[in-house]
Every structure is written in structure tokens, then in C-alpha cells.
Coordinates of C-alpha atoms and ligand atoms in Angstrom, one line a residue:
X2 CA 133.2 177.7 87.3
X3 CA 133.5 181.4 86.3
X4 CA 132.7 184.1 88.6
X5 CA 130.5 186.8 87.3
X6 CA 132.4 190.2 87.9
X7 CA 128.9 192.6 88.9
X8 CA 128.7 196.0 89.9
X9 CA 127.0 196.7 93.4
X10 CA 125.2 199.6 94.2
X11 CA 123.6 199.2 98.1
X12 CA 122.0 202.2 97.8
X13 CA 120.5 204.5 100.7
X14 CA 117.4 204.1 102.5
X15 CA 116.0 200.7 102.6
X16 CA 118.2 200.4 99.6
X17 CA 121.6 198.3 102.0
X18 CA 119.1 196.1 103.7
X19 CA 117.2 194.9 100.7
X20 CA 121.2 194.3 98.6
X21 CA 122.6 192.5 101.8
X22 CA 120.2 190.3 101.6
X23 CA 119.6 189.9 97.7
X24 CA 123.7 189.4 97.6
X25 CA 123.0 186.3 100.1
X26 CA 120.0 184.8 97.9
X27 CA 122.3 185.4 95.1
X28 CA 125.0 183.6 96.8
X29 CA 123.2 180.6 97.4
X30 CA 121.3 180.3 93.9
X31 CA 125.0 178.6 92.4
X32 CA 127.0 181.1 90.1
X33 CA 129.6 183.4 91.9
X34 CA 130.0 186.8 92.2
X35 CA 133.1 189.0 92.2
X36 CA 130.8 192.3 93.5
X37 CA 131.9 195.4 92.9
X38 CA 130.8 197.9 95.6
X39 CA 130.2 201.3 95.2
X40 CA 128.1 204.2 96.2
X41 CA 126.2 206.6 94.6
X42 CA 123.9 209.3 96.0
X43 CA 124.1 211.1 98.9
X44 CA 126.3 208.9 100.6
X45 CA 129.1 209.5 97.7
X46 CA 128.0 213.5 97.7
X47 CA 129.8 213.3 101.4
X48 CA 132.6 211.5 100.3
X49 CA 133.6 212.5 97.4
X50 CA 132.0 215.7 96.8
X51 CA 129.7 214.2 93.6
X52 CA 126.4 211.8 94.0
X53 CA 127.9 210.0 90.5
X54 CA 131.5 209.6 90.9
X55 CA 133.3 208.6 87.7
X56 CA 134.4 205.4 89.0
X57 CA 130.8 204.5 89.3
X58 CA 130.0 204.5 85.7
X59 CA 133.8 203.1 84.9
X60 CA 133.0 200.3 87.0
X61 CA 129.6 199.5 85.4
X62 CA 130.9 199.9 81.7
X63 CA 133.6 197.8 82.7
X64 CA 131.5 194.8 84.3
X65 CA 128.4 195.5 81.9
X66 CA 126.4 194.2 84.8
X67 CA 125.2 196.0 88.0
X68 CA 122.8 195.4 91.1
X69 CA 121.8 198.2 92.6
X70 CA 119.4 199.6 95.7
X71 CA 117.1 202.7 95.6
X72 CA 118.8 205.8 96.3
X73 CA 117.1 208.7 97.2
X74 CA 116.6 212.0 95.3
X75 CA 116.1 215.1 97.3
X76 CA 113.0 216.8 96.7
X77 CA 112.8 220.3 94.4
X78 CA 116.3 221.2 95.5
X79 CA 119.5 219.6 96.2
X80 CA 121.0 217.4 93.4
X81 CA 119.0 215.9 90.6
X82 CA 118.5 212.4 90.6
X83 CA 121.4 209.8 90.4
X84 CA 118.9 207.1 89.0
X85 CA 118.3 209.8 85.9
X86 CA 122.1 210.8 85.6
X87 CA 122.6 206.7 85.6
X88 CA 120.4 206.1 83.1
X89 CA 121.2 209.0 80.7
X90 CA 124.9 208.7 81.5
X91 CA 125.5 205.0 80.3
X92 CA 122.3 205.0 77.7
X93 CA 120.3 202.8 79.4
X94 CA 117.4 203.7 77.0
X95 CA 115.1 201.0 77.9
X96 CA 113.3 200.1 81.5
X97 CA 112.0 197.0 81.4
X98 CA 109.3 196.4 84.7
X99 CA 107.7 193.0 84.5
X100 CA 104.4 192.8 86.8
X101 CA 103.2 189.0 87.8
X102 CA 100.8 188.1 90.1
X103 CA 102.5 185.0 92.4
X104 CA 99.9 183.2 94.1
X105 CA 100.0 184.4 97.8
X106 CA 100.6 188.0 97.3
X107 CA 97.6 190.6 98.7
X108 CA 96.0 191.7 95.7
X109 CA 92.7 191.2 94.5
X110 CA 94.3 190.0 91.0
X111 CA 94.9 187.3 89.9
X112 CA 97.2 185.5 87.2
X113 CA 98.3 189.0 86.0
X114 CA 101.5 188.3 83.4
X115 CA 102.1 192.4 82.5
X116 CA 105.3 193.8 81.1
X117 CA 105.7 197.2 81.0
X118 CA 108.8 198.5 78.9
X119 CA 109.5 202.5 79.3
X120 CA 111.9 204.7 77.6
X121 CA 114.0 205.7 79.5
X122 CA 116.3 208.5 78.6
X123 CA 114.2 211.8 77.2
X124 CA 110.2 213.1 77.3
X125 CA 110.4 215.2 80.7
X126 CA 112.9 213.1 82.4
X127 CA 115.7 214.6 80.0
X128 CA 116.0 217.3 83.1
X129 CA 115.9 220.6 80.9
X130 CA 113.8 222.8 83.1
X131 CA 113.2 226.6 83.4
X132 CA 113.0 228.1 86.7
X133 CA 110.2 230.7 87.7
X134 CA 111.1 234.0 86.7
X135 CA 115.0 233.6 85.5
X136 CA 116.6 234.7 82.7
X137 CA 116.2 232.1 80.5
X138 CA 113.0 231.7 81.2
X139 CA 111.3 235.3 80.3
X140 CA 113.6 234.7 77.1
X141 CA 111.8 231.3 76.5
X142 CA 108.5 232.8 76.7
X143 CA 109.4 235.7 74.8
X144 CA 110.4 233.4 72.0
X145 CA 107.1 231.2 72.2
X146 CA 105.0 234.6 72.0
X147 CA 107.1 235.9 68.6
X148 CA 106.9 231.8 66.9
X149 CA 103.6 230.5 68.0
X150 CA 101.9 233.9 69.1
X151 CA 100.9 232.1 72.6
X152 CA 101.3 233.3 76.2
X153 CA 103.0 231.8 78.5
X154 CA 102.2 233.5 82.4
X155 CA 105.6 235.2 83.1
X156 CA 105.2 233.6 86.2
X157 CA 105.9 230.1 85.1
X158 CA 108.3 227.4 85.6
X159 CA 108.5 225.5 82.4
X160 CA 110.1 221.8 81.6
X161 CA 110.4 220.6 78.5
X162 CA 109.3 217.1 77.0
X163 CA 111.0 216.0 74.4
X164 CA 110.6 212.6 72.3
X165 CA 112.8 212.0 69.3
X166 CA 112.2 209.5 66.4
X167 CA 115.2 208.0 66.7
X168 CA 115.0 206.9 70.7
X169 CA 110.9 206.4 69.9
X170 CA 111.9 203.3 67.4
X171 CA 114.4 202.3 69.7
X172 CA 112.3 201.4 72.5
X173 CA 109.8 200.3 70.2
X174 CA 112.0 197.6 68.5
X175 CA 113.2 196.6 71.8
X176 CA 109.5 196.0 73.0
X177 CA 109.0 194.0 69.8
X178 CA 112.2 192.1 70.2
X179 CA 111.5 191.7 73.8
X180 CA 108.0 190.1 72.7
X181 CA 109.2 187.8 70.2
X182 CA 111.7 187.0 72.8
X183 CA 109.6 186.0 75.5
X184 CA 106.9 184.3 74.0
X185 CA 104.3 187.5 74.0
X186 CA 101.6 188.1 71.7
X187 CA 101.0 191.5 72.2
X188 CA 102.6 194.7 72.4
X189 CA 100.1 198.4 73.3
X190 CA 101.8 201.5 72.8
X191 CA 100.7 204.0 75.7
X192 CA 100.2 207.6 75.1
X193 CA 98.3 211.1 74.7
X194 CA 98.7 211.6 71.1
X195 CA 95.4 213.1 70.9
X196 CA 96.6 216.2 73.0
X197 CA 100.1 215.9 72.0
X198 CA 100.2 215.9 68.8
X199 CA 103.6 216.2 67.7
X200 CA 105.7 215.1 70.7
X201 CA 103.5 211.7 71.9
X202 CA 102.1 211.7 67.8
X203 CA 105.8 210.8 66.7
X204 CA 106.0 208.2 69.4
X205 CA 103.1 206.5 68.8
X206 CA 103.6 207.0 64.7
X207 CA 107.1 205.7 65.2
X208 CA 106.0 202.8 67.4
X209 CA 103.1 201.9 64.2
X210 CA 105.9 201.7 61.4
X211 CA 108.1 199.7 63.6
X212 CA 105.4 197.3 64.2
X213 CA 105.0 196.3 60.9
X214 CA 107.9 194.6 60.7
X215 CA 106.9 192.2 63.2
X216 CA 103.7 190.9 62.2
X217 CA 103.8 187.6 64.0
X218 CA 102.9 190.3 67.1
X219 CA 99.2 192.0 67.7
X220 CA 99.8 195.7 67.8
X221 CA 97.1 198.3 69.2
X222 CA 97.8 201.5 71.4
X223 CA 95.9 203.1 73.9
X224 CA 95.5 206.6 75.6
X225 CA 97.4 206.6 78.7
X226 CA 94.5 207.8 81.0
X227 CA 91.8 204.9 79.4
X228 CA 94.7 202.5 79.5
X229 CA 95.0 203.6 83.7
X230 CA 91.4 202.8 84.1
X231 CA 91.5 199.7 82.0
X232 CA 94.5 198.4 83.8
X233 CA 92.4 198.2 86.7
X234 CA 89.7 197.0 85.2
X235 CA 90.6 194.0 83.1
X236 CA 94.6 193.8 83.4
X237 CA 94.4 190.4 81.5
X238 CA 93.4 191.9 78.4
X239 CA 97.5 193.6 78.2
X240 CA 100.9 191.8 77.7
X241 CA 103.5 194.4 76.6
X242 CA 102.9 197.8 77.1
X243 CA 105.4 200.1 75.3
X244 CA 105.2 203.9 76.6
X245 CA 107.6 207.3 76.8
X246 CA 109.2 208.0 80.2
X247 CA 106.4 209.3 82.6
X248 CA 103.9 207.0 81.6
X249 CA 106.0 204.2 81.8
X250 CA 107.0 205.5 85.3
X251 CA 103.5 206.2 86.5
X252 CA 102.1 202.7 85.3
X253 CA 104.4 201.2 86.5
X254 CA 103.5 201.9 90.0
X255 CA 100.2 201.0 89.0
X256 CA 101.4 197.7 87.6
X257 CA 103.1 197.0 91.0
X258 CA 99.7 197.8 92.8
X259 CA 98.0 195.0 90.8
X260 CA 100.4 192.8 91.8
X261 CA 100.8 193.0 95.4
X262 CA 102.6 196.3 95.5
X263 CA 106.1 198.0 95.3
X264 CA 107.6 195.1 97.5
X265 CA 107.3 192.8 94.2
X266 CA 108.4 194.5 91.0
X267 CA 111.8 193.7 90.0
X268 CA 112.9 196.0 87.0
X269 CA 116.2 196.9 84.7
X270 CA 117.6 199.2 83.1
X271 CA 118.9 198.5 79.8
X272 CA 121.3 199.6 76.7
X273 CA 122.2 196.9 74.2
X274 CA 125.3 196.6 76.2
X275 CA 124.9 197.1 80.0
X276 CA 122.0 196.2 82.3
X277 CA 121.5 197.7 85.5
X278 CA 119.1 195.4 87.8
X279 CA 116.9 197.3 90.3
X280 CA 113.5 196.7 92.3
X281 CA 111.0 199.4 91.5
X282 CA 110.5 201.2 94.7
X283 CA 112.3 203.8 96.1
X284 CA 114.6 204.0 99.0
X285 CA 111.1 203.9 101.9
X286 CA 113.2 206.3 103.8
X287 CA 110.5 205.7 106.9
X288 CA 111.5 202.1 107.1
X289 CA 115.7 202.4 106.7
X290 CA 117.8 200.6 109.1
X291 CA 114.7 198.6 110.5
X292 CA 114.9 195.1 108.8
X293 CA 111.4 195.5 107.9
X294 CA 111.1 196.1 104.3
X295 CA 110.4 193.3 101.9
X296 CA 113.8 192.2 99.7
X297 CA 111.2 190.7 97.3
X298 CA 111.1 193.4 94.6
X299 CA 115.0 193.0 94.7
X300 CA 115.7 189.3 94.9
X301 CA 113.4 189.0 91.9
X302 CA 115.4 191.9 90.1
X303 CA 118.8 188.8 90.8
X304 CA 116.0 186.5 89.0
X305 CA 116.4 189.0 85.8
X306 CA 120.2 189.8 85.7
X307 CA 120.4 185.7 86.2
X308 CA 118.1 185.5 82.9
X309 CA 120.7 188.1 81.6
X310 CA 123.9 186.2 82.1
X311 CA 122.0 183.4 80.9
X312 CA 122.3 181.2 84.0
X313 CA 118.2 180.6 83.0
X314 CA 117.8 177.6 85.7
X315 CA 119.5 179.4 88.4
X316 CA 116.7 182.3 87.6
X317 CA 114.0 180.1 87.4
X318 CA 115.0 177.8 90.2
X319 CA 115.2 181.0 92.2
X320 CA 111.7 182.2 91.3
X321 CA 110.2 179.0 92.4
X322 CA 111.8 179.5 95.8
X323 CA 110.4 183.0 95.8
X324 CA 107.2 182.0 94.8
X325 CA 107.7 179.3 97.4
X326 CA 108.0 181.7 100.2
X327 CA 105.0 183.3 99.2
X328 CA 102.5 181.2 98.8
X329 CA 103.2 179.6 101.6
X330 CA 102.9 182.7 103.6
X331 CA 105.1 182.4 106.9
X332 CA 107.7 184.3 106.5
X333 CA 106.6 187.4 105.4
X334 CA 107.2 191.2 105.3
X335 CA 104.6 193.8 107.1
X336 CA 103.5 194.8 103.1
X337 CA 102.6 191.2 102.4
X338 CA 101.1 190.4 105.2
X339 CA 98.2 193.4 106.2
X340 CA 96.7 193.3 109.5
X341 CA 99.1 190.5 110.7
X342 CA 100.2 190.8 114.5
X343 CA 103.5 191.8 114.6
X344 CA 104.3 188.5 115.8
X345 CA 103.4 187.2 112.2
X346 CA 105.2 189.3 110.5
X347 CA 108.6 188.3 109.2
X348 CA 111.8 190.8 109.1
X349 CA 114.3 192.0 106.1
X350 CA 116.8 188.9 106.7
X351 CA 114.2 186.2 107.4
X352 CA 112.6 186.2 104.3
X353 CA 116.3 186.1 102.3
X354 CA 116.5 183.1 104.8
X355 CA 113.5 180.9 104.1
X356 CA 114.2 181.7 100.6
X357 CA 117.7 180.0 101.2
X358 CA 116.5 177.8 102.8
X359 CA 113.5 177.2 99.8
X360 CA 116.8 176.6 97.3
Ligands
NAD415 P1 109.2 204.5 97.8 O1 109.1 203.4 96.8 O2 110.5 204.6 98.4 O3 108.2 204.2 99.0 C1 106.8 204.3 98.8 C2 106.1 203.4 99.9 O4 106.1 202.1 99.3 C3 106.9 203.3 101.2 O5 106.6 204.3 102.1 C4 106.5 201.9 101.6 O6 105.3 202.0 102.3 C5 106.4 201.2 100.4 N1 107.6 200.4 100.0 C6 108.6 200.8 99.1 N2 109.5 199.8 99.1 C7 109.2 198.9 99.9 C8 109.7 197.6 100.3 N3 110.9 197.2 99.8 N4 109.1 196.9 101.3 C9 108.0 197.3 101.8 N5 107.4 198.5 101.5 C10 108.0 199.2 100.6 O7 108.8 205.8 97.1 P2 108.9 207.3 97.5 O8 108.6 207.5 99.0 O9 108.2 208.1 96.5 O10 110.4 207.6 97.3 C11 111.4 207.6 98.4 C12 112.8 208.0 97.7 O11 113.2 207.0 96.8 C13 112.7 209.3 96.9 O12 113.9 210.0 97.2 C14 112.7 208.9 95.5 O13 113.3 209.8 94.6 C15 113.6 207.6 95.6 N6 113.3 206.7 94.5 C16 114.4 206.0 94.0 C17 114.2 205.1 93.0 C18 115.4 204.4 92.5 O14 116.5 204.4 93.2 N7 115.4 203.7 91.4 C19 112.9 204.8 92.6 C20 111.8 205.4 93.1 C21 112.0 206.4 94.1

């Protein structure tokens, strides 16, 4: 039997508990694992003096495959984030964020079956930011009075967004693919081209050229704000949504709300080479080192990088315990189970049991 050589990032925060357990679920599924651990974050910043050591990303490129926990960012100062530098580093230009409601899970929703697929490497995420009052700044603002003839407050901070043609098909054609793929019928491009013109007007142009080559798929698009409200509203009408970096970040919190929250949504980062697998939620910094948060999101990120190396009834067989677990609601985190007595509710390494103990 091979062994699957996979990149291991534990992460900070919540981000160890959650991997040491997703590693034992893993474990148990069937395939094995040669892991390949490694830190990134604060915890390398201390020991190597960089948050993204080089052997991090040589170590990914070489395996092509990586698991990795949350890692925190430190906010307005301190280093930017490692998730961004990941992402832009290796290409990763697509997330990929699937939201399904499994019966069980505490949400009002019910059979929700979303995808949401965000770019992932530019729009304001590409991290090229003027601070208040520098240099730069005054001579940014100088140059946007002299070409457009508009003021800018000389006491602004300013960060740019920026959406290219090129990277606007890309994650359009991947949405597409990922739709005829995956059995969907329809993909909705997200965006506010009717403020933004020319930066979310080229995605959303780009994204309606690119659909024509795929007409076996609906296209539609919707504003991001209506599509928020909608989402809420009638989540059933939507199937692949397709939207630039913030959006695609924002809903997809959103998504994870409809579907029993952050402690569910598995996600990955992709190029057409490597795939990084990661739950969406961050590193819960309140809860680390407790054993309480749920590994859920995580385990069900394994499910996807099992799709990934193909082993497809090892993924599935590992969803069904999942789903298992759920809907039979016993062993359960504190998110999953609200207004449980403690008594009731089940810890970090008891849920990657009765999963085990599922398979
Ligand atoms: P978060 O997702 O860490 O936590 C928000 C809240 O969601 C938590 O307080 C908790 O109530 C709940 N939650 C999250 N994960 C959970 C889990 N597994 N089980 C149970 N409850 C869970 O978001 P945040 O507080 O905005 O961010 C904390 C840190 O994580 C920040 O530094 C942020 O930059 C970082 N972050 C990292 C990633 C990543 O590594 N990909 C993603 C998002 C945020």
C-alpha cells in the first residue's frame, strides 16, 4: 500500500488540538501518512526568526499535499498573515469552501448543498497598503488629484484592490470545471460591479465570457450585498457561488452560519498543482489548549484532501462516520450542542473517538 507523503501544519491556537485529532481520524480511515510537520506563524517567528520559513513552502511543493491548522494573525501590527503569504507564495489561486447542512447540526437550515469558490490571491488581500500620513502615501494622493482630479483626505490610510483578467478567468474556469466536476448545475458570480465599475466590472465581465464555454451550466450573478440577504433567505436557490477575495471570505462565514457554524466548514486552498486542506475558522484563541473546540471543520477538510488523492471511498466512508456522530448527537462539542449541561457536552478528543469508533 503506498503511503501518502503530506505536509502538516498544527497550527497555533485551537489549531494542534483540532490536527492531533484530524491526524487520528485520518489514521484510522485506511491510507497512510508519512506527515511532514512543520510550523508556521508565531511559533516559527520564535524559532527561526520568520512566520514562513523556506522549508515550509519547500516541503509543501515537494509533497503537493498539506494539512494544516489555523494560525493566528496579529492584529494591525506585527507580521502580516502567514495564511496570505501561503496562499500568494505557492499560487494557491483558488479557495474552495463547501457549506452542507448534515442532519443534526444547530441551524435552522436545512438540506443546504452550497459551494462557495473564492479567489484567492489579489482584490485587497494582495497586501499593498498605504499607511496614514507616509511618504508614499501623500505621493499617492498627489498623483490621484493630478490623473483623476479627486481628493483623497491627506489623512487617509489607503489599500488597494486590485482584480486582473487573467486571475478573474482563472477562478472562473475553475468554478465551471469544479461544477461540471461535481455534478452542479449552477454557478453565480458574486460582486459590486455596479459601484465598481472597472475592478469587480472585469470580474464579473470576465466570469460572463468564460461561461459561455460551458453551456451545459446555468450562469447568473448577483450583487454581493442582495446575494447576503438572499443567502439567508432562500439558500436553496444557490449551488456555486464564484466571487473575488473579500466576498468570498465574508460569505463564507456566512455560509458556515447556515450550516451549523465555523466548527463545520472544511475548505482548501488550491493551484492546479498543490492543495492545502484547512477548516475555515480561525485559531479561537479563547478556547486553545482546552480540548473543547470541535475538530469537525477539520476532519471534514481530511474528507477533501481524501477526494483529492482520490482515495473517494475512504472520503466518503469518513463523511458517513462524521455525519454519524452528528446526527446522533452524543458526542458532541459545546458549538453543537447550545445550552447542553456541561455534562453533555463532549471534548476535542472524544468526538475524533466516536468518529473512530463510527469507522
Ligand atoms: P475564529 O474562527 O478563530 O473564531 C471565531 C469564533 O468562532 C470563536 O471565538 C469560537 O466561538 C468559534 N470557533 C471557531 N473555531 C471553532 C471550533 N473549531 N470549535 C468551536 N468553535 C469555534 O475567528 P477570529 O476570532 O476572527 O480569529 C482568530 C485568529 O485566527 C485571528 O488571528 C485570525 O487572523 C486567525 N484566522 C486564521 C485563519 C487560518 O489560519 N486560515 C482563518 C481565520 C482566522
Amino acid at each position: 500500500m503506498t503511503a501518502y507523503n503530506v505536509t502538516l501544519i498544527p497550527g497555533d491556537g485551537v489549531g494542534p488540538e483540532v490536527t492531533q485529532a484530524t491526524r487520528r481520524v485520518l489514521e484510522a480511515v485506511g491510507p497512510s501518512f508519512n506527515w511532514e510537520v512543520v510550523d508556521i506563524g508565531g511559533k516559527a517567528l520564535e524559532r527561526y526568526g520568520t512566520p514562513l520559513p523556506d522549508e515550509v513552502l519547500k516541503s509543501i511543493q515537494k509533497n503537493k499535499v498539506a494539512l494544516k491548522g489555523p494560525v493566528t494573525t496579529p492584529v494591525g501590527s506585527g507580521f502580516r498573515s502567514v495564511n496570505v503569504a501561503l496562499r500568494q507564495n505557492l499560487g494557491l489561486y483558488a479557495c474552495l469552501r463547501p457549506c452542507k447542512t448534515y442532519p443534526g447540526v444547530p441551524s435552522p437550515y436545512k438540506d443546504i448543498d452550497l459551494v462557495i469558490i473564492r479567489e484567492n490571491l489579489e482584490d485587497l488581500y494582495c497586501g499593498i497598503e498605504f499607511k496614514v500620513e507616509a511618504d508614499d502615501t501623500s505621493r499617492l494622493i498627489q498623483l490621484v488629484k493630478d490623473t483623476k482630479g479627486e481628493k483623497i483626505r491627506d489623512d487617509s490610510a489607503i489599500s488597494l484592490k486590485v482584480i486582473s483578467r487573467e486571475r478573474s478567468a482563472k477562478i472562473a474556469r475553475f468554478a465551471f470545471e469544479y461544477a461540471l466536476r461535481n455534478q452542479r448545475k449552477k454557478v453565480t458570480a458574486v460582486h459590486k460591479a455596479n459601484i465598481l465599475k472597472f475592478s469587480d466590472g472585469l470580474f464579473l465581465d470576465t466570469a460572463r465570457k468564460i461561461a459561455k464555454d460551458y453551456p451545459e451550466i446555468e450562469f447568473e450573478d448577483r450583487i454581493v450585498d442582495n446575494l447576503a440577504m438572499q443567502l439567508v433567505k432562500k439558500p436553496e436557490e444557490y449551488d456555486v457561488l464564484v466571487a473575488p477575495n473579500l466576498y468570498g471570505d465574508i460569505l463564507s462565514d456566512l455560509g458556515a452560519g447556515l450550516v451549523g457554524g465555523l466548527g463545520v466548514t472544511p475548505g482548501a486552498n488550491l493551484s492546479d498543482e498543490i492543495a492545502i486542506f484547512e477548516p475555515v475558522h480561525g485559531s479561537a484563541p479563547k478556547y486553545a489548549r482546552q480540548n473543547k473546540a470541535n475538530p469537525i471543520a477539520m476532519i471534514l477538510s481530511g474528507t477533501m484532501m481524501l477526494h483529492h488523492l482520490g482515495e473517494k471511498e475512504d472520503a466518503s466512508r469518513l463523511e458517513k462516520a462524521v455525519a454519524g456522530v452528528i446526527s446522533e448527537g452524543k458526542t458532541l462539542t459545546y458549538d453543537m450542542k447550545p445550552g447542553a449541561p456541561s455534562s453533555q457536552i463532549a471534548t476535542t478528543s472524544e468526538v475524533a473517538d466516536a468518529i473512530i469508533e463510527k469507522l
